[in-house]
Amino acid sequence: MTFEKDFKEALSFLPDKEKDKLILRLLKKDKILAKRLHFEMVSSTSVEDKRSQMEESIKERTKLFDKEFYSVGYLNMDIRFLSGDITEHVKVTKDKFGEASLNLLLLKEVLKHNNPHIIKAPPRKFKKIGVALIARAYKILVLIDKLDQDYLLELEENLEELGRLIVENPPLMKMAIFCGLDVNWFIRAEIPENISEIYKHVRAEGYLSAKNY
């Protein structure tokens, strides 16, 4: 949404008390903006601290996904909720490295603790979560590709482990092959320079749709 110059000037002439009231009213309606401003202006917590807190939360909650497992459908829902928390963290802190590293950690930890449940899922129920997991794997590669190459060293261990966890899950490995996802990109930490184009092509061709699997 764009604002006219006259409107901006009119706002600048509002009394300070009136401005404060308007800002507080707006912030009450925008939780993310409120959290971001609080983080930037008041909080003494660093981006790294926030990222570490998210890492611990991901590890603990993915263990609970296993302990409290009900179905792969519910597991997929739980993953989406936790992914939403990562998205909020990124919006609040503008943590671009965390966007890649936390999503990588999430997928790795989900498979680490829940591979047996996913492997045992009936083919019909596996399709939806399988496609979602492969789509997330592609997204992670795209996010990492946008970072400075120096960051790749920090992600190599989790990348390799994620690749091996996919290999250890036969139905997921089969889907990865079907969707053109080479697990060696993870195991060797060698992301193709054109990964964004590969991802766009795979999506456009409908490979990341459960209906086409």
Coordinates of N, CA and C in Angstrom, one line a residue:
M1 N 0.8 -1.2 0.0 CA 0.0 0.0 0.0 C 0.9 1.2 0.0
T2 N 0.6 2.2 -0.9 CA 1.4 3.4 -1.0 C 0.6 4.6 -0.4
F3 N 1.3 5.6 0.1 CA 0.6 6.7 0.7 C 1.0 8.0 -0.1
E4 N 0.0 8.9 -0.2 CA 0.3 10.2 -0.9 C 1.2 11.1 -0.1
K5 N 1.9 11.9 -0.8 CA 2.8 12.8 -0.1 C 2.1 13.7 0.9
D6 N 0.9 14.2 0.5 CA 0.1 15.1 1.4 C -0.3 14.4 2.7
F7 N -0.7 13.1 2.5 CA -1.1 12.3 3.7 C 0.1 12.1 4.6
K8 N 1.3 11.9 4.1 CA 2.5 11.7 4.9 C 2.8 13.0 5.7
E9 N 2.6 14.1 5.0 CA 2.9 15.4 5.6 C 1.9 15.7 6.7
A10 N 0.6 15.3 6.5 CA -0.4 15.6 7.5 C -0.1 14.8 8.7
L11 N 0.3 13.5 8.5 CA 0.7 12.7 9.7 C 1.8 13.3 10.5
S12 N 2.8 13.9 9.8 CA 3.9 14.5 10.5 C 3.5 15.6 11.4
F13 N 2.4 16.3 11.1 CA 1.9 17.4 12.0 C 1.0 17.0 13.1
L14 N 0.8 15.7 13.2 CA -0.1 15.3 14.3 C 0.7 15.5 15.7
P15 N -0.1 15.8 16.7 CA 0.6 16.0 18.1 C 1.2 14.6 18.5
D16 N 2.3 14.7 19.2 CA 3.0 13.5 19.6 C 2.1 12.5 20.4
K17 N 1.2 13.0 21.2 CA 0.3 12.1 22.0 C -0.6 11.3 21.1
E18 N -1.1 12.1 20.1 CA -2.0 11.4 19.1 C -1.3 10.4 18.3
K19 N 0.0 10.7 17.9 CA 0.8 9.7 17.2 C 1.0 8.5 18.0
D20 N 1.4 8.7 19.3 CA 1.6 7.5 20.1 C 0.4 6.6 20.2
K21 N -0.8 7.2 20.4 CA -2.0 6.5 20.5 C -2.3 5.7 19.2
L22 N -2.1 6.3 18.0 CA -2.3 5.6 16.8 C -1.3 4.5 16.6
I23 N 0.0 4.7 17.0 CA 1.0 3.6 16.8 C 0.6 2.4 17.7
L24 N 0.2 2.7 18.9 CA -0.1 1.6 19.8 C -1.4 0.8 19.3
R25 N -2.3 1.6 18.8 CA -3.5 0.9 18.2 C -3.1 0.0 17.0
L26 N -2.2 0.5 16.2 CA -1.8 -0.3 15.0 C -1.0 -1.5 15.5
L27 N -0.2 -1.3 16.5 CA 0.7 -2.4 16.9 C -0.1 -3.5 17.6
K28 N -1.3 -3.2 18.2 CA -2.1 -4.2 18.8 C -2.7 -5.1 17.7
K29 N -2.9 -4.5 16.5 CA -3.4 -5.3 15.4 C -2.4 -6.0 14.5
D30 N -1.1 -5.7 14.8 CA -0.1 -6.3 14.0 C 1.0 -6.9 15.0
K31 N 0.7 -8.2 15.4 CA 1.6 -8.8 16.4 C 3.1 -8.9 16.0
I32 N 3.3 -9.2 14.7 CA 4.6 -9.4 14.2 C 5.4 -8.1 14.2
L33 N 4.7 -7.0 13.8 CA 5.4 -5.7 13.8 C 5.7 -5.3 15.2
A34 N 4.8 -5.5 16.1 CA 5.0 -5.2 17.5 C 6.2 -5.9 18.1
K35 N 6.3 -7.2 17.8 CA 7.4 -8.0 18.2 C 8.7 -7.6 17.6
R36 N 8.7 -7.2 16.3 CA 9.9 -6.8 15.6 C 10.4 -5.5 16.2
L37 N 9.5 -4.5 16.5 CA 9.9 -3.2 17.1 C 10.5 -3.4 18.5
H38 N 9.8 -4.3 19.2 CA 10.3 -4.6 20.6 C 11.7 -5.2 20.5
F39 N 11.9 -6.1 19.6 CA 13.2 -6.8 19.5 C 14.3 -5.8 19.1
E40 N 13.9 -4.9 18.1 CA 14.9 -3.9 17.6 C 15.2 -2.8 18.6
M41 N 14.2 -2.4 19.4 CA 14.3 -1.2 20.2 C 14.5 -1.4 21.7
V42 N 14.0 -2.5 22.2 CA 14.0 -2.7 23.6 C 14.8 -4.0 24.0
S43 N 14.6 -5.1 23.3 CA 15.2 -6.3 23.8 C 16.7 -6.3 23.8
S44 N 17.3 -6.9 24.7 CA 18.8 -7.1 24.8 C 19.3 -8.4 24.2
T45 N 18.3 -9.2 23.8 CA 18.6 -10.5 23.2 C 19.1 -10.3 21.7
S46 N 20.1 -11.0 21.4 CA 20.7 -10.9 20.0 C 20.0 -11.9 19.1
V47 N 20.2 -11.7 17.8 CA 19.6 -12.6 16.8 C 20.1 -14.0 17.0
E48 N 21.4 -14.1 17.3 CA 22.0 -15.4 17.6 C 21.3 -16.1 18.8
D49 N 21.0 -15.3 19.8 CA 20.3 -15.9 21.0 C 18.9 -16.4 20.6
K50 N 18.2 -15.6 19.8 CA 16.9 -16.0 19.4 C 16.9 -17.2 18.5
R51 N 18.0 -17.3 17.7 CA 18.1 -18.5 16.8 C 18.4 -19.7 17.6
S52 N 19.2 -19.6 18.7 CA 19.5 -20.7 19.5 C 18.3 -21.2 20.3
Q53 N 17.5 -20.2 20.7 CA 16.2 -20.6 21.4 C 15.3 -21.4 20.4
M54 N 15.2 -21.0 19.2 CA 14.4 -21.7 18.2 C 15.0 -23.1 17.9
E55 N 16.3 -23.2 17.9 CA 16.9 -24.5 17.7 C 16.5 -25.5 18.8
E56 N 16.6 -25.0 20.0 CA 16.2 -25.9 21.1 C 14.7 -26.2 21.1
S57 N 13.9 -25.3 20.7 CA 12.5 -25.5 20.6 C 12.2 -26.6 19.5
I58 N 12.9 -26.5 18.4 CA 12.7 -27.4 17.3 C 13.1 -28.8 17.7
K59 N 14.2 -29.0 18.4 CA 14.7 -30.3 18.8 C 13.7 -30.9 19.8
E60 N 13.2 -30.1 20.8 CA 12.3 -30.6 21.8 C 11.0 -31.0 21.2
R61 N 10.4 -30.2 20.3 CA 9.1 -30.4 19.8 C 9.1 -31.5 18.8
T62 N 10.1 -31.7 18.0 CA 10.2 -32.8 17.1 C 10.3 -34.2 17.8
K63 N 10.9 -34.1 19.0 CA 10.9 -35.4 19.8 C 9.5 -35.7 20.3
L64 N 8.7 -34.6 20.6 CA 7.3 -34.8 21.0 C 6.5 -35.4 19.9
F65 N 6.8 -34.9 18.7 CA 6.0 -35.4 17.5 C 6.1 -37.0 17.5
D66 N 7.3 -37.5 17.8 CA 7.5 -39.0 17.9 C 6.7 -39.6 19.1
K67 N 6.9 -39.0 20.3 CA 6.3 -39.6 21.5 C 4.8 -39.5 21.4
E68 N 4.2 -38.5 20.8 CA 2.8 -38.3 20.8 C 2.2 -38.5 19.4
F69 N 2.9 -39.3 18.6 CA 2.5 -39.6 17.2 C 1.1 -40.2 17.2
Y70 N 0.3 -39.7 16.3 CA -1.0 -40.2 16.1 C -1.2 -40.7 14.6
S71 N -0.8 -39.9 13.7 CA -0.9 -40.2 12.2 C 0.0 -39.3 11.5
V72 N 0.4 -39.7 10.2 CA 1.2 -38.8 9.4 C 0.5 -37.5 9.1
G73 N -0.8 -37.6 9.0 CA -1.6 -36.4 8.8 C -1.4 -35.3 9.9
Y74 N -1.5 -35.8 11.1 CA -1.2 -34.9 12.3 C 0.2 -34.5 12.3
L75 N 1.1 -35.4 12.0 CA 2.5 -35.0 11.9 C 2.8 -33.9 10.9
N76 N 2.1 -34.0 9.8 CA 2.3 -32.9 8.8 C 1.8 -31.6 9.3
M77 N 0.7 -31.6 10.1 CA 0.1 -30.4 10.7 C 1.1 -29.8 11.7
D78 N 1.7 -30.7 12.5 CA 2.6 -30.3 13.5 C 3.8 -29.6 12.9
I79 N 4.3 -30.1 11.8 CA 5.4 -29.6 11.0 C 5.1 -28.2 10.5
R80 N 3.8 -28.0 10.0 CA 3.4 -26.7 9.5 C 3.4 -25.7 10.6
F81 N 2.9 -26.1 11.8 CA 2.8 -25.1 12.9 C 4.2 -24.7 13.4
L82 N 5.1 -25.6 13.4 CA 6.5 -25.3 13.8 C 7.2 -24.5 12.8
S83 N 6.9 -24.8 11.5 CA 7.4 -24.0 10.4 C 6.9 -22.5 10.5
G84 N 5.7 -22.4 11.0 CA 5.1 -21.0 11.1 C 5.9 -20.3 12.2
D85 N 6.3 -21.0 13.2 CA 7.1 -20.3 14.3 C 8.5 -19.8 13.7
I86 N 9.1 -20.6 12.8 CA 10.3 -20.2 12.2 C 10.1 -19.0 11.3
T87 N 9.0 -19.0 10.6 CA 8.6 -17.8 9.7 C 8.5 -16.5 10.6
E88 N 7.8 -16.7 11.8 CA 7.7 -15.5 12.7 C 9.0 -15.1 13.2
H89 N 9.9 -16.0 13.5 CA 11.3 -15.7 14.0 C 12.0 -14.9 12.9
V90 N 11.9 -15.2 11.7 CA 12.6 -14.6 10.6 C 12.0 -13.2 10.4
K91 N 10.7 -13.0 10.5 CA 10.1 -11.7 10.3 C 10.4 -10.8 11.4
V92 N 10.5 -11.3 12.6 CA 10.8 -10.5 13.8 C 12.3 -10.1 13.8
T93 N 13.2 -11.0 13.5 CA 14.7 -10.8 13.6 C 15.4 -10.5 12.3
K94 N 14.7 -10.7 11.2 CA 15.3 -10.6 9.8 C 16.5 -11.5 9.7
D95 N 16.4 -12.7 10.3 CA 17.5 -13.6 10.4 C 17.5 -14.5 9.1
K96 N 18.2 -14.0 8.1 CA 18.3 -14.8 6.8 C 19.0 -16.1 6.9
F97 N 20.1 -16.1 7.7 CA 20.8 -17.4 7.9 C 19.9 -18.3 8.7
G98 N 19.2 -17.8 9.7 CA 18.3 -18.7 10.5 C 17.2 -19.2 9.7
E99 N 16.7 -18.5 8.7 CA 15.7 -19.0 7.8 C 16.1 -20.3 7.1
A100 N 17.3 -20.3 6.7 CA 17.8 -21.6 6.1 C 18.2 -22.6 7.1
S101 N 19.0 -22.2 8.1 CA 19.5 -23.2 9.1 C 18.4 -23.8 9.9
L102 N 17.4 -23.0 10.3 CA 16.3 -23.6 11.1 C 15.4 -24.5 10.3
N103 N 15.1 -24.1 9.1 CA 14.3 -25.0 8.3 C 15.0 -26.3 8.0
L104 N 16.3 -26.2 7.8 CA 17.1 -27.4 7.6 C 17.1 -28.3 8.9
L105 N 17.3 -27.7 10.0 CA 17.2 -28.4 11.3 C 15.9 -29.0 11.5
L106 N 14.8 -28.3 11.2 CA 13.4 -28.9 11.3 C 13.2 -30.1 10.5
L107 N 13.6 -30.1 9.3 CA 13.4 -31.3 8.4 C 14.3 -32.4 8.9
K108 N 15.5 -32.1 9.2 CA 16.4 -33.2 9.7 C 15.9 -33.8 11.0
E109 N 15.5 -33.0 11.9 CA 15.0 -33.6 13.2 C 13.7 -34.3 13.0
V110 N 12.8 -33.9 12.2 CA 11.5 -34.6 11.9 C 11.8 -36.0 11.4
L111 N 12.7 -36.1 10.4 CA 13.1 -37.4 9.9 C 13.9 -38.3 10.9
K112 N 14.7 -37.6 11.6 CA 15.5 -38.3 12.6 C 14.6 -39.1 13.7
H113 N 13.6 -38.4 14.1 CA 12.7 -39.0 15.1 C 11.5 -39.7 14.6
N114 N 11.1 -39.4 13.3 CA 9.8 -39.9 12.8 C 9.9 -40.7 11.6
N115 N 11.1 -41.0 11.1 CA 11.2 -41.8 9.9 C 10.5 -43.1 10.0
P116 N 10.5 -43.8 11.1 CA 9.8 -45.1 11.2 C 8.3 -44.9 11.0
H117 N 7.7 -43.9 11.5 CA 6.3 -43.6 11.3 C 6.0 -43.3 9.9
I118 N 6.8 -42.5 9.2 CA 6.6 -42.2 7.8 C 6.7 -43.4 6.9
I119 N 7.7 -44.2 7.2 CA 7.9 -45.4 6.4 C 6.7 -46.4 6.5
K120 N 6.1 -46.5 7.7 CA 5.0 -47.4 7.9 C 3.7 -46.9 7.3
A121 N 3.6 -45.6 7.0 CA 2.4 -45.0 6.5 C 1.9 -45.7 5.3
P122 N 0.6 -46.0 5.1 CA 0.0 -46.5 3.9 C 0.3 -45.6 2.7
P123 N 0.5 -46.1 1.5 CA 0.9 -45.3 0.4 C -0.1 -44.1 0.2
R124 N -1.4 -44.3 0.4 CA -2.3 -43.2 0.2 C -2.1 -42.1 1.1
K125 N -1.8 -42.4 2.4 CA -1.6 -41.4 3.4 C -0.2 -40.8 3.3
F126 N 0.8 -41.6 2.8 CA 2.1 -41.1 2.7 C 2.3 -39.9 1.6
K127 N 1.4 -40.0 0.6 CA 1.6 -39.1 -0.5 C 1.7 -37.6 -0.1
K128 N 0.7 -37.2 0.8 CA 0.6 -35.8 1.1 C 1.8 -35.3 1.9
I129 N 2.2 -36.1 2.9 CA 3.4 -35.7 3.8 C 4.7 -35.9 3.0
G130 N 4.7 -36.9 2.1 CA 5.9 -37.1 1.3 C 6.2 -35.9 0.4
V131 N 5.2 -35.5 -0.3 CA 5.3 -34.3 -1.2 C 5.7 -33.1 -0.4
A132 N 5.1 -32.9 0.8 CA 5.4 -31.7 1.6 C 6.9 -31.7 2.1
L133 N 7.4 -32.9 2.4 CA 8.8 -33.0 2.9 C 9.7 -32.8 1.7
I134 N 9.4 -33.3 0.5 CA 10.3 -33.0 -0.6 C 10.3 -31.5 -1.0
A135 N 9.1 -30.9 -0.9 CA 9.0 -29.5 -1.2 C 9.8 -28.7 -0.2
R136 N 9.8 -29.1 1.0 CA 10.6 -28.4 2.0 C 12.1 -28.6 1.8
A137 N 12.5 -29.8 1.3 CA 13.9 -30.0 1.0 C 14.4 -29.1 -0.1
Y138 N 13.5 -29.0 -1.1 CA 13.9 -28.1 -2.2 C 14.0 -26.6 -1.7
K139 N 13.0 -26.2 -0.9 CA 13.0 -24.9 -0.3 C 14.3 -24.6 0.4
I140 N 14.8 -25.6 1.2 CA 16.0 -25.4 2.0 C 17.2 -25.1 1.1
L141 N 17.3 -25.9 0.0 CA 18.4 -25.7 -1.0 C 18.3 -24.3 -1.6
V142 N 17.1 -23.9 -1.9 CA 17.0 -22.5 -2.5 C 17.4 -21.5 -1.5
L143 N 17.0 -21.6 -0.3 CA 17.4 -20.6 0.8 C 18.9 -20.6 1.0
I144 N 19.5 -21.8 1.1 CA 20.9 -21.8 1.3 C 21.7 -21.2 0.1
D145 N 21.2 -21.5 -1.1 CA 21.8 -20.9 -2.3 C 21.9 -19.4 -2.3
K146 N 20.9 -18.8 -1.6 CA 20.9 -17.3 -1.6 C 21.8 -16.7 -0.6
L147 N 22.4 -17.6 0.3 CA 23.3 -17.1 1.3 C 24.8 -17.0 0.8
D148 N 25.6 -16.3 1.5 CA 27.0 -16.2 1.1 C 27.6 -17.7 1.3
Q149 N 28.5 -18.0 0.4 CA 29.0 -19.4 0.4 C 29.7 -19.8 1.7
D150 N 30.2 -18.8 2.4 CA 30.9 -19.0 3.7 C 30.0 -19.7 4.7
Y151 N 28.7 -19.5 4.6 CA 27.7 -20.1 5.5 C 27.5 -21.6 5.3
L152 N 27.9 -22.0 4.1 CA 27.7 -23.4 3.7 C 28.4 -24.4 4.6
L153 N 29.6 -23.9 5.1 CA 30.4 -24.8 6.0 C 29.7 -25.1 7.3
E154 N 28.9 -24.1 7.8 CA 28.2 -24.3 9.0 C 27.0 -25.2 8.9
L155 N 26.6 -25.4 7.6 CA 25.4 -26.2 7.4 C 25.7 -27.6 6.9
E156 N 26.9 -27.9 6.5 CA 27.3 -29.1 5.9 C 26.9 -30.4 6.7
E157 N 27.1 -30.3 8.0 CA 26.8 -31.5 8.8 C 25.4 -31.9 8.8
N158 N 24.5 -30.9 9.0 CA 23.1 -31.1 8.9 C 22.6 -31.5 7.5
L159 N 23.2 -30.9 6.5 CA 22.8 -31.2 5.1 C 23.1 -32.7 4.9
E160 N 24.3 -33.2 5.3 CA 24.7 -34.6 5.1 C 23.8 -35.5 5.8
E161 N 23.5 -35.2 7.1 CA 22.6 -36.0 7.8 C 21.2 -36.1 7.2
L162 N 20.7 -35.0 6.8 CA 19.4 -35.0 6.1 C 19.4 -35.8 4.9
G163 N 20.4 -35.7 4.1 CA 20.5 -36.6 2.9 C 20.5 -38.1 3.2
R164 N 21.2 -38.5 4.3 CA 21.3 -39.9 4.7 C 19.9 -40.3 5.3
L165 N 19.2 -39.4 5.9 CA 17.9 -39.8 6.5 C 16.9 -40.0 5.4
I166 N 17.0 -39.3 4.3 CA 16.1 -39.5 3.2 C 16.4 -40.8 2.5
V167 N 17.7 -41.2 2.4 CA 18.1 -42.4 1.8 C 17.6 -43.6 2.7
E168 N 17.5 -43.4 4.0 CA 17.1 -44.5 4.9 C 15.6 -44.6 4.9
N169 N 14.9 -43.8 4.2 CA 13.4 -43.8 4.1 C 13.0 -44.2 2.7
P170 N 12.9 -45.5 2.4 CA 12.6 -45.9 1.0 C 11.5 -45.2 0.3
P171 N 10.3 -45.0 0.8 CA 9.2 -44.3 0.1 C 9.6 -42.9 -0.2
L172 N 10.3 -42.2 0.8 CA 10.6 -40.8 0.6 C 11.8 -40.7 -0.4
M173 N 12.7 -41.7 -0.4 CA 13.7 -41.7 -1.4 C 13.2 -41.9 -2.8
K174 N 12.2 -42.8 -2.9 CA 11.5 -43.0 -4.2 C 10.9 -41.7 -4.7
M175 N 10.2 -41.0 -3.8 CA 9.6 -39.8 -4.2 C 10.6 -38.7 -4.6
A176 N 11.7 -38.7 -3.9 CA 12.8 -37.7 -4.2 C 13.3 -37.9 -5.6
I177 N 13.5 -39.2 -6.0 CA 13.9 -39.5 -7.3 C 12.8 -39.1 -8.4
F178 N 11.6 -39.4 -8.0 CA 10.5 -39.0 -8.9 C 10.4 -37.5 -9.1
C179 N 10.7 -36.7 -8.1 CA 10.6 -35.3 -8.1 C 11.9 -34.6 -8.5
G180 N 12.9 -35.4 -9.0 CA 14.2 -34.8 -9.4 C 15.1 -34.3 -8.4
L181 N 14.9 -34.7 -7.1 CA 15.7 -34.2 -6.0 C 16.8 -35.2 -5.8
D182 N 18.0 -34.8 -6.1 CA 19.2 -35.6 -5.9 C 19.8 -35.5 -4.5
V183 N 19.7 -36.6 -3.7 CA 20.1 -36.5 -2.3 C 21.6 -36.2 -2.2
N184 N 22.4 -36.4 -3.2 CA 23.8 -36.1 -3.2 C 24.0 -34.6 -3.0
W185 N 23.0 -33.8 -3.4 CA 23.2 -32.3 -3.2 C 23.3 -32.1 -1.7
F186 N 22.6 -32.9 -0.9 CA 22.7 -32.8 0.6 C 23.9 -33.5 1.1
I187 N 24.1 -34.7 0.7 CA 25.2 -35.5 1.3 C 26.6 -34.9 1.0
R188 N 26.8 -34.3 -0.2 CA 28.0 -33.7 -0.5 C 28.0 -32.2 -0.3
A189 N 26.9 -31.6 0.1 CA 26.8 -30.2 0.3 C 27.2 -29.5 -1.0
E190 N 26.7 -30.0 -2.1 CA 26.9 -29.4 -3.5 C 25.6 -29.0 -4.1
I191 N 25.2 -27.8 -3.9 CA 23.9 -27.3 -4.4 C 24.1 -26.7 -5.8
P192 N 23.3 -27.2 -6.8 CA 23.5 -26.7 -8.2 C 23.3 -25.2 -8.2
E193 N 24.0 -24.5 -9.1 CA 23.9 -23.1 -9.2 C 22.5 -22.7 -9.7
N194 N 21.8 -23.6 -10.4 CA 20.5 -23.3 -11.0 C 19.4 -23.9 -10.2
I195 N 19.6 -24.1 -8.9 CA 18.6 -24.8 -8.0 C 17.3 -24.1 -8.1
S196 N 17.3 -22.8 -8.1 CA 16.0 -22.0 -8.2 C 15.2 -22.4 -9.4
E197 N 15.9 -22.5 -10.6 CA 15.2 -22.8 -11.8 C 14.8 -24.3 -11.8
I198 N 15.6 -25.2 -11.2 CA 15.2 -26.6 -11.1 C 13.9 -26.7 -10.2
Y199 N 13.9 -25.9 -9.1 CA 12.7 -25.9 -8.2 C 11.5 -25.4 -8.9
K200 N 11.6 -24.3 -9.7 CA 10.5 -23.7 -10.4 C 9.9 -24.7 -11.4
H201 N 10.8 -25.4 -12.1 CA 10.4 -26.3 -13.2 C 9.7 -27.5 -12.5
V202 N 10.2 -28.0 -11.4 CA 9.6 -29.2 -10.8 C 8.2 -28.8 -10.3
R203 N 8.0 -27.6 -9.8 CA 6.7 -27.1 -9.3 C 5.8 -26.9 -10.5
A204 N 6.3 -26.3 -11.6 CA 5.4 -26.0 -12.7 C 4.9 -27.3 -13.4
E205 N 5.8 -28.4 -13.3 CA 5.4 -29.6 -13.9 C 4.4 -30.4 -13.0
G206 N 4.2 -29.9 -11.8 CA 3.2 -30.6 -10.9 C 3.8 -31.8 -10.1
Y207 N 5.1 -31.9 -10.1 CA 5.7 -33.0 -9.4 C 5.5 -32.8 -7.8
L208 N 5.4 -31.6 -7.4 CA 5.2 -31.4 -6.0 C 3.7 -31.3 -5.6
S209 N 2.9 -32.1 -6.3 CA 1.5 -32.2 -6.0 C 1.2 -33.7 -5.7
A210 N 0.6 -33.9 -4.6 CA 0.2 -35.3 -4.2 C -0.7 -36.0 -5.3
K211 N -1.4 -35.2 -6.0 CA -2.3 -35.7 -7.0 C -1.6 -36.4 -8.2
N212 N -0.3 -35.9 -8.4 CA 0.4 -36.4 -9.5 C 1.4 -37.5 -9.2
Y213 N 1.3 -38.0 -7.9 CA 2.3 -39.0 -7.5 C 1.6 -40.4 -7.5

